[in-house]
Structures are given as C-alpha cells and as structure tokens.
XYZ file of C-alpha atoms in Angstrom:
753
model
C 29.658 100.975 107.607
C 29.028 103.074 103.989
C 31.466 99.813 101.773
C 29.824 97.502 103.660
C 26.066 98.851 102.301
C 27.805 99.289 99.329
C 28.930 95.427 99.687
C 25.629 93.886 100.152
C 23.724 96.491 97.527
C 26.496 95.058 95.186
C 25.387 91.468 96.184
C 22.191 92.037 95.656
C 22.970 93.916 92.147
C 25.432 91.074 90.862
C 22.458 88.351 91.353
C 19.624 90.457 89.660
C 21.892 90.700 86.796
C 22.930 87.013 86.697
C 19.106 86.011 87.003
C 18.858 88.529 84.103
C 21.269 87.234 81.667
C 20.056 83.594 82.288
C 16.912 83.468 82.789
C 15.677 79.536 83.773
C 18.243 78.635 81.537
C 16.030 79.778 78.419
C 19.809 79.150 76.275
C 19.403 75.462 76.336
C 18.253 73.460 73.518
C 15.633 71.163 74.159
C 18.062 67.859 73.430
C 20.012 69.631 76.092
C 21.260 68.343 79.909
C 19.814 70.178 82.323
C 21.185 70.431 86.106
C 19.332 68.808 88.538
C 17.037 70.600 90.774
C 16.967 68.728 94.201
C 19.530 69.463 96.146
C 22.427 66.908 96.911
C 22.392 64.492 99.989
C 25.329 65.029 102.123
C 27.682 62.650 103.948
C 29.366 62.966 106.952
C 30.964 61.002 109.540
C 30.651 63.706 112.581
C 30.253 60.227 114.121
C 32.338 58.118 113.317
C 30.314 56.562 110.539
C 28.765 57.978 107.204
C 25.523 58.971 108.048
C 23.632 61.602 106.074
C 23.835 65.720 107.259
C 20.351 66.017 107.940
C 20.411 62.567 110.413
C 23.080 64.218 112.931
C 22.428 65.421 116.122
C 25.559 68.092 115.705
C 25.648 71.876 114.040
C 28.244 70.638 111.084
C 29.358 72.772 108.239
C 30.657 70.622 105.053
C 32.831 71.555 102.565
C 33.033 69.363 99.647
C 35.467 68.484 97.164
C 34.250 70.543 94.378
C 32.955 73.037 96.201
C 36.522 73.416 97.745
C 38.007 73.960 94.058
C 35.489 75.632 92.975
C 35.653 78.484 95.684
C 39.133 78.109 95.926
C 39.642 76.990 99.044
C 43.305 76.391 100.566
C 43.571 77.408 103.656
C 42.105 77.744 107.762
C 40.907 81.114 106.479
C 39.159 80.092 103.570
C 36.641 78.059 104.881
C 36.880 79.610 108.291
C 35.074 83.234 107.249
C 32.294 80.265 105.157
C 31.841 78.910 108.652
C 29.299 80.754 111.322
C 30.087 81.018 114.802
C 33.793 80.572 114.148
C 36.984 82.726 114.356
C 40.086 83.296 112.902
C 42.485 86.205 114.122
C 45.610 85.562 111.281
C 48.969 86.912 112.588
C 50.538 87.207 109.062
C 51.374 84.362 107.485
C 50.180 80.614 107.552
C 51.943 79.541 110.438
C 50.494 82.615 113.140
C 46.518 81.712 113.728
C 44.220 82.204 117.029
C 41.055 80.505 116.472
C 37.543 80.106 118.357
C 34.408 78.143 118.119
C 31.451 79.472 119.715
C 33.359 82.012 121.361
C 35.830 79.417 123.310
C 39.133 79.677 122.546
C 42.988 78.858 123.370
C 42.480 81.835 125.655
C 45.688 80.249 127.946
C 47.101 76.864 128.791
C 49.233 75.114 126.221
C 46.901 72.467 124.887
C 44.308 73.609 122.216
C 40.289 73.652 122.331
C 39.704 73.480 118.725
C 39.871 69.855 117.591
C 42.495 69.442 113.816
C 42.140 65.845 112.369
C 43.097 64.848 109.083
C 41.636 61.219 108.398
C 40.905 60.968 111.419
C 44.275 62.216 113.302
C 44.722 64.961 115.719
C 47.346 66.957 114.045
C 47.648 69.813 116.268
C 47.269 68.967 119.622
C 49.412 71.670 121.055
C 48.451 75.678 120.672
C 52.178 76.498 120.228
C 52.670 74.399 117.319
C 50.072 75.950 114.328
C 49.800 73.122 112.303
C 46.274 73.265 111.616
C 46.676 75.489 108.985
C 48.448 73.570 106.776
C 47.465 73.572 102.694
C 45.005 71.845 101.964
C 45.323 69.273 99.758
C 43.535 66.828 97.717
C 40.817 66.938 99.843
C 37.693 64.685 100.164
C 35.535 66.602 102.550
C 36.051 68.734 105.610
C 33.518 69.127 107.933
C 33.538 71.888 110.969
C 31.428 70.714 114.063
C 30.224 73.155 116.745
C 30.443 72.618 119.836
C 31.957 69.860 122.235
C 33.399 66.919 120.581
C 35.482 65.176 123.138
C 33.269 62.530 123.675
C 33.833 60.523 120.125
C 36.839 62.685 119.051
C 38.889 63.304 122.592
C 41.464 66.097 123.879
C 41.702 69.335 122.161
C 37.906 69.103 120.802
C 36.221 70.990 123.677
C 35.234 73.985 121.561
C 34.705 72.416 118.136
C 36.706 69.994 115.981
C 37.828 70.407 112.009
C 37.595 67.051 110.520
C 39.623 66.737 107.092
C 38.380 63.668 104.814
C 41.395 62.779 102.172
C 40.440 61.554 98.925
C 41.542 57.688 98.646
C 42.943 56.012 95.941
C 40.969 54.315 93.799
C 40.239 50.820 91.187
C 40.095 53.746 87.816
C 43.208 55.667 86.711
C 43.171 58.947 86.516
C 44.277 62.657 87.917
C 44.577 66.022 86.888
C 47.126 68.215 85.986
C 46.356 72.474 87.800
C 48.258 75.573 86.803
C 47.615 79.061 87.756
C 48.157 82.653 87.750
C 47.100 85.579 90.325
C 47.736 88.760 91.581
C 51.541 89.644 92.953
C 53.593 87.461 90.476
C 52.267 84.125 91.856
C 52.295 80.922 90.165
C 50.615 78.282 91.464
C 51.035 74.440 89.749
C 49.149 70.803 91.378
C 48.662 67.546 90.153
C 47.290 63.879 91.300
C 47.093 60.691 89.938
C 45.152 57.645 90.784
C 47.153 54.614 89.476
C 45.206 50.721 90.282
C 48.513 48.945 90.892
C 46.903 45.873 90.702
C 43.014 44.009 92.123
C 44.076 44.928 95.627
C 46.545 47.504 96.058
C 45.843 51.351 94.552
C 48.292 54.543 94.820
C 47.527 58.043 94.581
C 50.272 61.168 94.598
C 49.677 64.695 94.290
C 51.183 67.377 95.395
C 51.434 71.463 94.471
C 53.921 74.457 93.737
C 53.757 77.926 95.049
C 55.301 81.057 94.391
C 54.879 84.686 94.927
C 55.932 87.848 94.899
C 54.479 89.585 97.547
C 52.697 92.420 97.618
C 54.083 94.601 100.445
C 57.058 97.106 99.573
C 59.888 97.905 101.351
C 61.129 101.419 101.779
C 64.166 100.383 104.499
C 67.409 99.293 103.887
C 65.900 95.958 103.249
C 64.502 94.773 99.894
C 62.220 92.020 102.128
C 58.998 91.658 101.088
C 56.308 88.793 102.095
C 56.639 86.608 99.344
C 56.449 82.612 99.333
C 57.371 79.562 98.390
C 54.703 76.510 99.233
C 54.611 73.103 98.812
C 53.580 69.797 99.513
C 53.589 65.945 98.372
C 51.315 62.958 99.586
C 50.952 59.732 98.634
C 48.503 57.006 99.281
C 48.140 53.310 99.309
C 45.017 51.410 99.638
C 45.298 47.991 100.168
C 41.933 45.672 99.922
C 42.377 41.929 99.974
C 38.906 41.394 100.466
C 35.766 43.123 100.520
C 35.875 42.663 104.236
C 39.388 44.420 105.381
C 40.385 47.597 103.691
C 43.609 49.181 104.749
C 44.800 53.100 104.134
C 48.325 54.459 104.272
C 49.011 57.781 103.507
C 52.538 59.812 103.950
C 52.588 63.725 103.145
C 55.172 66.770 103.813
C 54.591 70.324 103.194
C 56.955 73.199 103.457
C 56.272 76.790 103.596
C 58.569 79.925 103.566
C 58.179 83.384 103.624
C 60.150 86.868 103.360
C 57.666 88.757 105.797
C 54.240 88.735 107.133
C 51.445 89.859 105.372
C 51.707 93.055 107.754
C 51.790 97.091 107.171
C 52.554 98.991 110.546
C 49.989 101.179 112.248
C 52.028 103.799 114.535
C 49.873 102.036 117.784
C 52.287 101.588 120.400
C 52.198 97.649 122.012
C 52.297 97.680 126.170
C 56.104 96.261 126.537
C 57.400 99.354 124.707
C 55.221 101.829 125.788
C 56.252 100.540 129.272
C 59.971 101.255 128.196
C 59.308 105.072 127.590
C 60.200 104.246 123.998
C 58.924 106.389 120.939
C 56.625 105.643 117.487
C 58.798 106.172 114.840
C 57.676 107.503 111.797
C 57.105 105.642 108.925
C 57.505 107.962 105.566
C 54.706 105.768 104.078
C 52.183 106.330 106.946
C 50.261 104.088 108.732
C 47.257 101.215 108.057
C 44.755 101.958 107.378
C 46.152 104.881 104.477
C 49.415 102.087 104.308
C 48.423 99.180 103.088
C 51.176 97.978 101.097
C 54.638 99.267 102.837
C 57.290 98.677 105.433
C 60.326 99.805 106.055
C 63.162 97.571 107.823
C 66.752 96.561 107.792
C 65.878 92.827 107.361
C 63.693 90.041 106.715
C 61.960 88.015 109.042
C 62.167 84.589 107.979
C 58.880 82.563 108.123
C 59.754 78.781 107.123
C 57.843 75.478 108.705
C 58.193 71.929 107.307
C 55.398 69.318 108.376
C 55.875 65.345 107.408
C 52.930 63.492 108.794
C 52.365 59.422 108.203
C 48.845 57.571 108.710
C 47.809 54.215 108.952
C 43.375 53.603 109.103
C 42.624 49.849 109.447
C 39.156 48.534 109.037
C 37.933 45.231 109.082
C 34.116 44.672 108.820
C 32.905 40.995 110.604
C 29.644 39.947 110.452
C 27.774 42.392 112.704
C 30.402 44.478 114.120
C 33.671 46.523 112.812
C 36.698 46.826 113.530
C 39.014 50.385 113.259
C 42.694 50.635 113.613
C 44.018 55.011 113.212
C 47.236 55.621 113.958
C 49.122 58.570 113.059
C 52.890 60.889 113.555
C 53.489 64.475 112.811
C 56.709 66.245 113.134
C 56.727 69.887 112.672
C 59.584 72.297 112.930
C 58.767 76.056 112.645
C 61.271 78.923 112.431
C 60.411 82.872 113.071
C 63.513 85.070 112.054
C 64.174 88.220 112.296
C 63.348 91.390 111.612
C 61.520 92.651 114.931
C 61.603 96.231 115.607
C 60.203 97.184 111.838
C 62.477 100.961 112.141
C 64.833 100.199 109.546
C 67.767 100.285 111.859
C 69.281 97.237 112.923
C 67.758 97.715 117.069
C 66.723 94.165 117.727
C 66.004 90.917 116.207
C 63.362 88.120 116.935
C 64.474 84.409 116.792
C 61.942 81.707 117.761
C 62.110 77.718 117.030
C 59.592 75.449 117.909
C 59.408 72.028 117.365
C 56.910 69.507 117.517
C 56.481 65.682 117.425
C 52.971 63.400 118.518
C 51.906 60.582 117.261
C 48.886 58.228 118.286
C 46.599 55.237 117.635
C 43.565 54.783 118.225
C 41.125 51.444 118.262
C 37.353 50.994 117.997
C 35.144 48.370 117.790
C 31.362 49.691 116.647
C 28.364 48.211 114.649
C 26.338 50.248 112.094
C 22.594 49.138 112.209
C 19.838 51.277 110.381
C 17.430 50.348 113.294
C 17.772 48.844 117.076
C 20.823 49.220 119.114
C 24.314 50.179 117.883
C 27.316 50.982 120.118
C 30.856 51.948 119.677
C 34.083 51.142 122.453
C 37.328 52.535 121.794
C 40.852 53.253 123.386
C 43.574 55.948 122.462
C 46.963 56.426 123.019
C 49.049 59.581 122.293
C 52.223 61.062 123.178
C 53.746 64.764 122.319
C 56.424 66.202 122.737
C 57.115 69.950 121.995
C 59.903 72.280 122.551
C 60.618 76.210 122.081
C 63.401 78.345 121.505
C 62.731 82.491 121.953
C 65.689 84.122 121.874
C 65.846 88.449 121.484
C 69.140 90.017 120.850
C 69.801 93.181 120.800
C 72.352 95.462 118.685
C 74.633 98.369 119.877
C 72.574 100.782 117.346
C 69.724 99.504 120.218
C 71.872 101.122 123.375
C 73.318 104.264 121.687
C 70.029 104.813 120.542
C 68.070 104.699 123.452
C 70.077 105.155 126.641
C 73.581 106.637 125.330
C 75.730 103.780 125.888
C 78.465 102.714 123.676
C 79.028 99.299 122.770
C 81.761 98.231 120.492
C 80.280 97.285 117.111
C 80.077 92.487 117.271
C 78.266 92.965 120.718
C 75.361 90.914 120.297
C 73.028 91.579 123.791
C 70.495 88.893 124.452
C 68.546 89.519 127.695
C 65.490 87.044 126.431
C 66.798 83.625 125.735
C 64.071 80.502 126.826
C 64.679 77.253 126.285
C 60.702 75.678 126.926
C 59.609 71.648 126.714
C 56.290 70.898 127.543
C 55.054 66.951 126.736
C 51.839 65.197 127.138
C 51.284 61.539 127.484
C 47.618 60.610 127.017
C 45.415 57.997 127.413
C 41.661 57.276 127.449
C 38.553 54.637 127.053
C 35.427 55.931 125.011
C 32.037 54.143 124.459
C 28.944 55.384 122.799
C 25.253 53.441 123.024
C 22.480 54.620 120.517
C 19.011 52.949 120.153
C 16.673 53.464 117.227
C 13.212 52.568 117.216
C 9.588 54.307 117.050
C 9.218 53.227 113.171
C 13.500 54.473 112.669
C 12.075 58.084 113.883
C 13.548 58.370 117.291
C 17.199 57.724 118.316
C 19.165 57.965 121.440
C 22.474 57.950 122.260
C 24.705 57.819 125.343
C 28.468 58.219 125.457
C 31.319 58.965 127.845
C 34.764 59.270 127.397
C 37.563 58.698 130.347
C 41.052 60.496 129.507
C 44.263 60.554 131.430
C 46.776 62.956 131.091
C 50.298 63.232 132.108
C 52.094 66.347 131.622
C 55.828 67.278 132.300
C 57.170 70.833 131.565
C 60.974 72.520 132.133
C 61.971 76.102 130.956
C 65.593 77.474 131.373
C 66.558 80.867 130.550
C 69.905 82.532 130.467
C 69.263 85.939 130.635
C 72.009 88.799 129.784
C 71.602 92.318 131.764
C 70.819 94.542 129.653
C 74.182 96.792 130.952
C 77.642 96.315 130.818
C 79.175 94.298 131.844
C 76.058 92.076 130.545
C 75.927 89.364 132.682
C 74.857 85.763 132.191
C 71.757 84.793 134.839
C 70.623 81.093 134.770
C 67.002 80.507 135.636
C 65.429 76.965 135.653
C 62.766 75.249 136.289
C 60.670 71.712 136.039
C 57.609 70.203 137.405
C 55.254 66.829 136.287
C 51.640 66.605 137.001
C 48.308 64.584 136.013
C 44.914 65.452 135.056
C 41.911 63.511 134.661
C 38.295 63.889 132.939
C 35.416 62.678 132.138
C 33.571 63.983 128.673
C 29.922 62.320 128.419
C 27.546 63.324 125.556
C 23.849 62.216 125.264
C 21.611 63.254 122.421
C 18.072 62.387 121.440
C 16.770 62.800 117.478
C 13.170 63.023 116.204
C 12.160 62.724 112.685
C 8.757 64.682 112.756
C 8.379 63.637 108.743
C 10.446 62.214 106.074
C 11.358 65.930 104.885
C 12.251 67.319 109.422
C 13.991 66.362 112.342
C 14.607 67.960 115.800
C 17.118 67.238 118.067
C 18.688 67.904 121.475
C 22.053 67.299 122.782
C 24.143 67.421 125.985
C 27.911 67.294 125.966
C 31.317 68.451 127.891
C 34.685 68.979 127.209
C 37.557 69.534 129.306
C 41.010 70.598 128.585
C 44.049 69.839 131.156
C 45.805 72.147 133.132
C 49.836 72.575 133.358
C 52.176 74.816 135.402
C 53.658 78.348 135.298
C 57.001 78.036 135.372
C 57.916 82.108 134.781
C 56.613 82.456 137.944
C 60.996 81.494 138.587
C 61.203 84.540 136.875
C 57.880 86.871 138.383
C 57.900 84.904 142.610
C 55.929 87.931 143.401
C 53.062 87.699 141.737
C 52.234 84.990 143.610
C 51.024 82.730 141.219
C 50.912 79.044 142.014
C 53.124 76.667 139.951
C 49.976 74.778 138.300
C 46.401 75.389 137.222
C 43.643 73.487 136.892
C 41.696 72.462 134.200
C 39.024 73.868 132.164
C 35.950 72.289 131.508
C 32.517 73.348 129.742
C 29.176 71.996 129.507
C 26.889 72.326 126.265
C 23.573 72.664 125.854
C 21.877 72.492 122.019
C 18.882 71.981 120.125
C 18.324 72.547 116.704
C 16.205 71.220 113.455
C 16.936 69.736 109.964
C 15.062 69.528 107.363
C 14.865 68.986 103.602
C 11.921 71.092 102.212
C 10.045 71.754 98.485
C 10.779 68.356 97.051
C 14.895 68.751 98.058
C 15.101 71.962 96.764
C 14.970 73.761 100.291
C 17.443 72.958 103.050
C 17.779 74.743 105.936
C 19.209 73.761 109.249
C 18.970 75.620 112.871
C 20.819 75.379 116.152
C 20.557 76.921 119.410
C 23.016 76.950 122.960
C 24.094 77.700 125.807
C 27.562 76.817 126.825
C 28.958 76.900 130.501
C 32.443 77.452 130.942
C 34.281 76.931 133.978
C 38.245 77.695 135.158
C 38.626 78.831 132.547
C 43.116 79.261 131.694
C 43.828 82.508 130.993
C 47.641 83.746 129.906
C 49.451 86.326 129.820
C 52.765 87.495 128.845
C 55.257 89.711 131.521
C 57.772 91.777 130.942
C 59.654 93.612 133.311
C 60.878 96.811 131.626
C 64.561 97.161 134.467
C 65.491 93.795 134.189
C 64.091 92.629 130.978
C 62.912 89.676 131.938
C 59.513 88.019 130.468
C 57.488 85.305 130.416
C 54.395 83.337 130.173
C 51.826 83.250 133.466
C 48.633 81.111 133.557
C 45.555 81.780 135.840
C 41.976 79.818 136.600
C 40.285 82.740 135.984
C 36.182 83.254 135.703
C 33.808 81.184 135.002
C 32.046 82.189 130.959
C 29.016 82.132 129.415
C 27.978 81.437 125.571
C 24.965 81.253 124.201
C 23.271 82.169 120.068
C 22.476 80.169 117.455
C 23.448 79.142 113.509
C 21.281 78.938 110.364
C 22.052 77.933 106.960
C 19.723 77.851 103.956
C 20.034 76.307 100.289
C 17.154 77.146 97.690
C 17.457 75.695 94.114
C 14.111 77.798 92.935
C 14.952 77.189 89.201
C 17.327 74.885 87.713
C 20.804 76.115 87.547
C 20.222 78.579 90.311
C 21.144 78.337 93.879
C 21.494 80.644 96.877
C 23.432 80.020 99.956
C 23.229 81.818 103.323
C 24.350 80.561 107.237
C 24.130 83.296 110.074
C 25.724 83.508 113.395
C 24.725 84.825 116.430
C 26.250 84.394 120.015
C 26.867 86.164 123.123
C 29.606 85.203 124.316
C 30.994 86.592 128.333
C 33.302 86.242 131.488
C 31.298 85.746 134.526
C 32.608 87.256 137.742
C 36.366 87.918 136.733
C 37.467 91.086 139.108
C 41.328 90.136 139.211
C 42.346 90.233 135.407
C 45.652 90.673 134.076
C 45.676 93.030 131.216
C 49.141 94.240 130.256
C 52.397 93.004 130.155
C 53.573 94.747 133.054
C 51.047 92.979 135.671
C 48.316 95.810 136.242
C 44.796 93.534 136.882
C 41.313 95.086 136.103
C 37.507 94.267 136.168
C 37.019 91.998 133.024
C 33.331 90.850 134.669
C 30.936 90.492 131.862
C 33.482 91.158 129.441
C 33.053 89.779 125.880
C 35.433 86.886 125.170
C 38.391 87.314 123.491
C 37.619 86.241 120.107
C 34.305 85.819 119.879
C 32.724 88.001 117.231
C 28.281 88.506 117.932
C 27.709 87.961 114.118
C 29.168 86.013 111.839
C 27.308 85.375 107.961
C 27.323 84.537 104.489
C 25.756 84.343 101.575
C 26.000 83.099 98.002
C 23.977 83.391 94.735
C 25.507 80.096 91.994
C 24.222 80.067 88.786
C 25.311 76.908 86.542
C 24.312 76.249 82.761
C 25.409 74.698 79.540
C 27.081 76.393 76.763
C 26.920 74.033 74.570
C 26.744 70.082 74.397
C 29.344 69.137 77.543
C 29.986 72.643 77.813
C 28.923 73.824 81.600
C 29.272 77.459 83.180
C 29.048 78.753 86.276
C 28.820 82.237 87.595
C 29.305 82.767 91.247
C 29.481 85.537 94.121
C 29.848 85.475 97.829
C 29.553 88.112 100.455
C 31.294 87.477 103.865
C 30.897 89.572 106.997
C 32.604 88.870 110.439
C 31.703 91.103 113.677
C 34.574 92.742 115.336
C 36.325 90.862 118.226
C 38.872 91.755 121.619
C 42.236 90.140 121.689
C 42.780 90.955 125.446
C 40.674 90.363 128.565
C 39.950 93.970 129.143
C 38.211 94.238 126.291
C 39.643 97.170 125.034
C 37.818 98.916 122.155
C 41.257 100.055 120.707
C 44.290 98.325 118.390
C 45.855 96.462 118.778
C 43.741 94.635 121.659
C 40.629 95.287 118.991
C 39.984 93.739 115.468
C 37.433 96.144 113.987
C 33.999 94.460 111.153
C 34.701 94.009 107.924
C 33.048 92.608 105.264
C 34.306 91.571 100.983
C 32.559 90.247 98.223
C 34.061 87.371 96.143
C 33.656 87.111 92.240
C 33.802 83.403 91.004
C 33.176 81.957 87.233
C 34.528 79.291 85.087
C 33.660 76.662 82.788
C 34.581 72.847 82.165
C 34.874 72.305 78.496
C 35.435 68.382 77.696
C 38.821 67.142 80.215
C 39.516 70.536 80.697
C 38.011 73.248 83.206
C 38.526 77.175 83.608
C 38.408 79.152 87.095
C 38.475 82.460 87.405
C 38.025 84.285 90.453
C 38.651 88.056 91.573
C 38.648 88.231 95.809
C 38.125 91.059 97.999
C 36.478 92.291 94.614
C 35.989 96.126 95.700
C 39.142 96.479 97.920
C 38.088 96.604 101.230
C 40.705 97.846 103.625
C 40.716 95.346 107.003
C 42.810 93.663 108.606
C 42.164 90.516 110.499
C 44.795 90.757 113.221
C 47.347 92.412 114.960
C 51.069 91.417 115.954
C 53.793 91.931 117.367
C 53.802 93.730 120.506
C 57.472 94.773 119.677
C 57.988 96.849 116.549
C 59.103 100.530 116.629
C 56.698 101.829 114.408
C 53.795 100.351 116.261
C 51.572 97.501 115.702
C 51.629 95.281 112.112
C 48.305 94.954 110.798
C 47.593 92.002 109.072
C 46.649 93.227 105.479
C 44.159 91.486 102.937
C 44.471 93.083 99.427
C 42.280 92.010 96.290
C 43.428 89.122 94.507
C 43.250 88.333 90.276
C 43.333 85.203 89.632
C 42.803 82.239 86.902
C 43.827 78.571 86.322
C 43.246 75.747 83.826
C 43.216 72.037 85.123
C 43.193 69.460 82.939
C 41.763 66.242 84.083
C 42.596 62.712 82.549
C-alpha cells in the first residue's frame, strides 16, 4: 500500500513538474505552429462499418497507430493494462496468457470467450493455442470491445472482442526503419516499406527482429535463462482496379523462441506435489518476492511458437449496398519442452506440443446510409483442427530420490503421455436492421445470429506404471456432438445534443459445449461425457460526450451480466497411478455488474490528461459442489468471486507536447497503472498460487521528432515495483513460479522516408 501511495504521489508530482517546466507553451515563438486544442475524432469499426466512437453503443477502448508507437505497445499485456475491466494473467511467456473481460473468462471448455480478430479474421478460436498474443506489427488501430459481440463477430466473442486493423498499402511511396536498445541487452530492428507498383496495385512489406539476453540468473548446473528471439515478416497487397472494387491480400509469419519463462520460484507448493507428499527444495537465492531474478535448473525450458496467417478481404461498393468477403487461414505450432521440477536435479521434464490449423470465410451484404434504414446480412463458415500432446518423462534420479528405487541409467518412464485432438466445424447466419430518425438523433437496431457447431474430439493415452516393470496401459476415447446457439442484440442510441448521446444495449453471448474424454481415466467421478453450452445476457447503458469545445471527452458505461451453465474445468491427478486429465462440469450461474469510465482533457495547448477506471462485482451464484483441487475435493463456491475478475482497474496519464523549434516537436508522458487482485481458482483461496495480488506501476516516456527522425526513450516500471502477473506450473519442486516484471529502460530511433 505504501508503494502504491508513493507511485500515485509520484504521478501527481511529475505532472506538476511537467506543467511548471512548460507553462502554456511559453517557449514557443509567435511564428511556431502549436498543437491543436481540440481532441481528435476517433473512428472505429466495432459495428462492421466506419463510425465515430461517440456514435457506437458499445463500451470501447481504442489505441491508434501513433499511440501504439508512443506508448511502446507491442503485445497483449501492454494494452490490457491500459483498458478498464480487462484482465490478463501472464504465465511467463508470449504463449501463456489467460484473459477475461468484465469477469467473463475461459473458466472451462476448449473454445475462447474473448474474440481476437485481425482485419476481421478470427485468429484465436481455441483456448489451448494462445494465438491471440501475437506481437503487434504495423497496426493502424486496436479496438477493445467489452460485452458480448456475438451478433456481429460470431463465436468466441461472448465476453468481448479485440479487433486489430493493420495498415493497408497506399498509393504513396514511403516507409520507416527503427533501431532500438533496452535493458538486458535487448536489441530491436523493425522496418516497413510501401510501394505503389501501378495506379491500381500497392504493396506494403514490414517486419521486425528482436533479441534479448534475458534477466534471469541460473545457479543450477544449467546456464539457461529467459533469453528470447522473436521475428516477424508481413506482406500486404491492395488491388484497386476501380472506385467500386478493393481487394486486400496479406501473408504473415511470426516466430518466437525463449529459453525459460520470465518467472522465479516462490517456495509455495502446488496441489499435485502436495498430494504426493513431496518436500519443497531449498533455493539458495531464496524465493519471490525477495528473489526476483534467480532460478536453479539443470536444463532450459525451451518455448517455441510459429504462426503463419493469410487473409483476403474483398469489398465491392454497389450504388446503395456494399458486398464484403473476408477469408483467412492460420497455422500455429507451439512447443514447451524441458525443465519442469526447477530443482537443479534431473527429476522430470515437460514435453508439450500444440498444433492448430483454422480457417474461415465470411460473406456479408450491408448498407451504409447516414439516415433512414440500414441493414446487414451475412453468413460464415469455419473449421478448426487442434492437436495437443502432453508428455512428462521421469528420470532414474526421480525414483532414487523419492522412492529409493534403483532404475537403470538411461531408463525414461513416462506416466503421462496424452494425445488429444479437438475439431470444430461451425457455420452461422447473422443480420441486423437499424433505423435512424428524429432529425438523425435516434438510432434503433436489432440483430440476430444463429450458429451451429459440430464438435469432435479424441483422447489417447499410453501410460507407463511408475514402478517396475513399467507396464504400458493404453486408454482411448472419442466423441462427437453438435450445439446450436442464438445470439440477439438490441440497441438504442439517442443524441441528447450535438455533444452528448446516451445508449442502451441488450445482447447475448454463447459458447458451445464439448467432451469430458478424461472420464475414461477417472470413471469414478460420475461426470457425463459431454458438457452443455454456456450463455450470458448483457444489459448495458451508457453515455458519450464531447464537451468544452472538444477539449473534454467523457464516456461512461454501466452493465449487468447474467451468466448461466458456466463451463468449469478442473485438472485431476491420481497420486497412486499418476494418471491425470482435465474434466469440465457445467457449474453454477454467475453474475457480473459494474461500470467503466474514461475521460480525456486538453486544458491548454499541448497538454493532455487521460484516465480510465473500471469496477466489477463478479461472483458465482449457487455452486455447492465446485471441484477445488487435483484430487477431486469439492467445496461450496457459492458467492465466491469469479476467477480472473479484478474488482478495480484504472490508469491515468499526463502528456505534454511542445515545439523545441521549427519542425522539431517533443513530448514527455507519465503513466500510472493499477490492477486489483484476482483469484485463479473457484474456491477463491486468498493465497498464492490461487491468488494474484494487486499491483501498480509507473511508466515514463519522452521523445522528439526532427524532420524525418523520431527518437523515443522510456522507463517502464519506473519505481521498480516487485509484482507478479501470475503463477505456474503446479509441479515445480521449488514451489510454483511467479512471473516477474522488472524495470526496463530503452531507447529507439526511427527514420521515416
């Protein structure tokens, strides 16, 4: 608490210093052009067409390309921390995040409840793949939509949607080259070039390469650390043979390799090892939070992810309607292979392999009138194919250390050896009708989506007994089922004046059901082989205002969510046979209520204040038999806070821009971020690893533009706050690992051409 107050005081003090140093742009000469006073209009595509943010009856946070660059937003955690009522628990790498919107998260099941879309293509249909946390490259705009978006965005958007719009090729030649250096010997190079090949064909190519030595020290036999190398390349083509027809094609590839998670041991034992009676090994460097940079391992934990994506968007503008086609395919391979026990001894390792192939195509016909009736009709077809392999080999050292059993050297026993596939075929029809009247002040709309999902899953296990003669026992199971969902949306938006509008929205989201194939491993649980779809209703009212001659922007939203048949997954482990698996039950009902508010103010030329705050009260309803640990124990979770649902989230910033001299503009910016505590289990135990404490931190940024040169410097986590954003894995012998976030200092130079 003292550090939080110190950070808040530091924010206020730095703002006062900024104002004192640059009072009203006094350093500007009479002939120098000044930054404009009014706040710019923000254009979004949250309703599948371009609109002003202030006209959209949705609670939305928007990050434009310049803000993304200035605030060094490169990945999911960066913009989630700047968005109210959004939470992300990071487990130490780009491919290990858990997310929630307004308390709605993937508590169970295989399909996502938060949609991630790149140029309208769904890039993250399934939970297992974490394809939503790709590095942001060449982004024009990023929109975070809160509340169910299933009517227009479809499956995987019952909690909300993240819509990323990339920069499109244009008719002007240009580009940029950036070189950066930051803490832990992190080097970055990125570039983009836009080439008009002809009057009708334009090409844009961009990419980046980043390499870091990592910040962890290893006191074990291994020199492994959390070093990483990431790169991406993307090419886009725009074909515009006429004013009516636009064809956008894009192909991208990303690759990320990391030697270890950004995590250190806590000395807190997970349920699985506790059930075996294993001790906690002592770590010479101590445990988090006293130790925030040291591990002790005998090998690395190689983390790799490759993602290739192709999209095609075709738009034809008829006289009164527009035809749009969006098709995409994504291929994703990820592995986590290596150290699991974190002890410095060769006890056991993890081998996890994940593969996703997904494609979809959408066709819609829509109008875009400023008044009167507008309508939209569309259909979508999608296929997802997912495959996961989970292996946990144990070494002879494991048996001699814990059981006194001598196993011949070179013998590897694999009691956990599971292969699971999950395939989804989905198709749906959707439409929306809206009317604008009363001197263009009132807009009322009604929409509906029908979605049909066919789900097929297989589970195959070849498990070795953990003692000689290590007999292999095969297990297999398969299932197929189909689910239908209807997702309506009703909205009304009324312009009280030219500056203020109010709105109300009622919308429904749904998530298809699936299979409990691990019931073949745990038949005594009595759980059904299938679990049902879950659904939720969202009731929302809001106000959007642009005041004081466009010097103040204020947006407010209040909501109530009624969530039913929640899919709740639990990991099971048998300490006798070492059998393990994940089962899902349709748990309780739940509710979430709260509000969001954001404000932007430009009181004088060049100075801008922004703040955003979110509050949510997200709790289970009647849930008397919640499974709470890996051995199948249950407890009454009724009234408990939902997992990954922080009560308070807020951030504030102060930024000052001024001209140093003609054509040379500088800025300084201070940011404060606060995220409340979250539970990660159903029982709401207020102790790690089932509880991630509240944290806050400060960022300081400054830079200047001179002609074609842009320079940016930053200090992230300015005061060096010791905080964690998540815990993993439960099978570490030195305790679960805490993801740490040290101070980072960096600078980059960009040349525009």
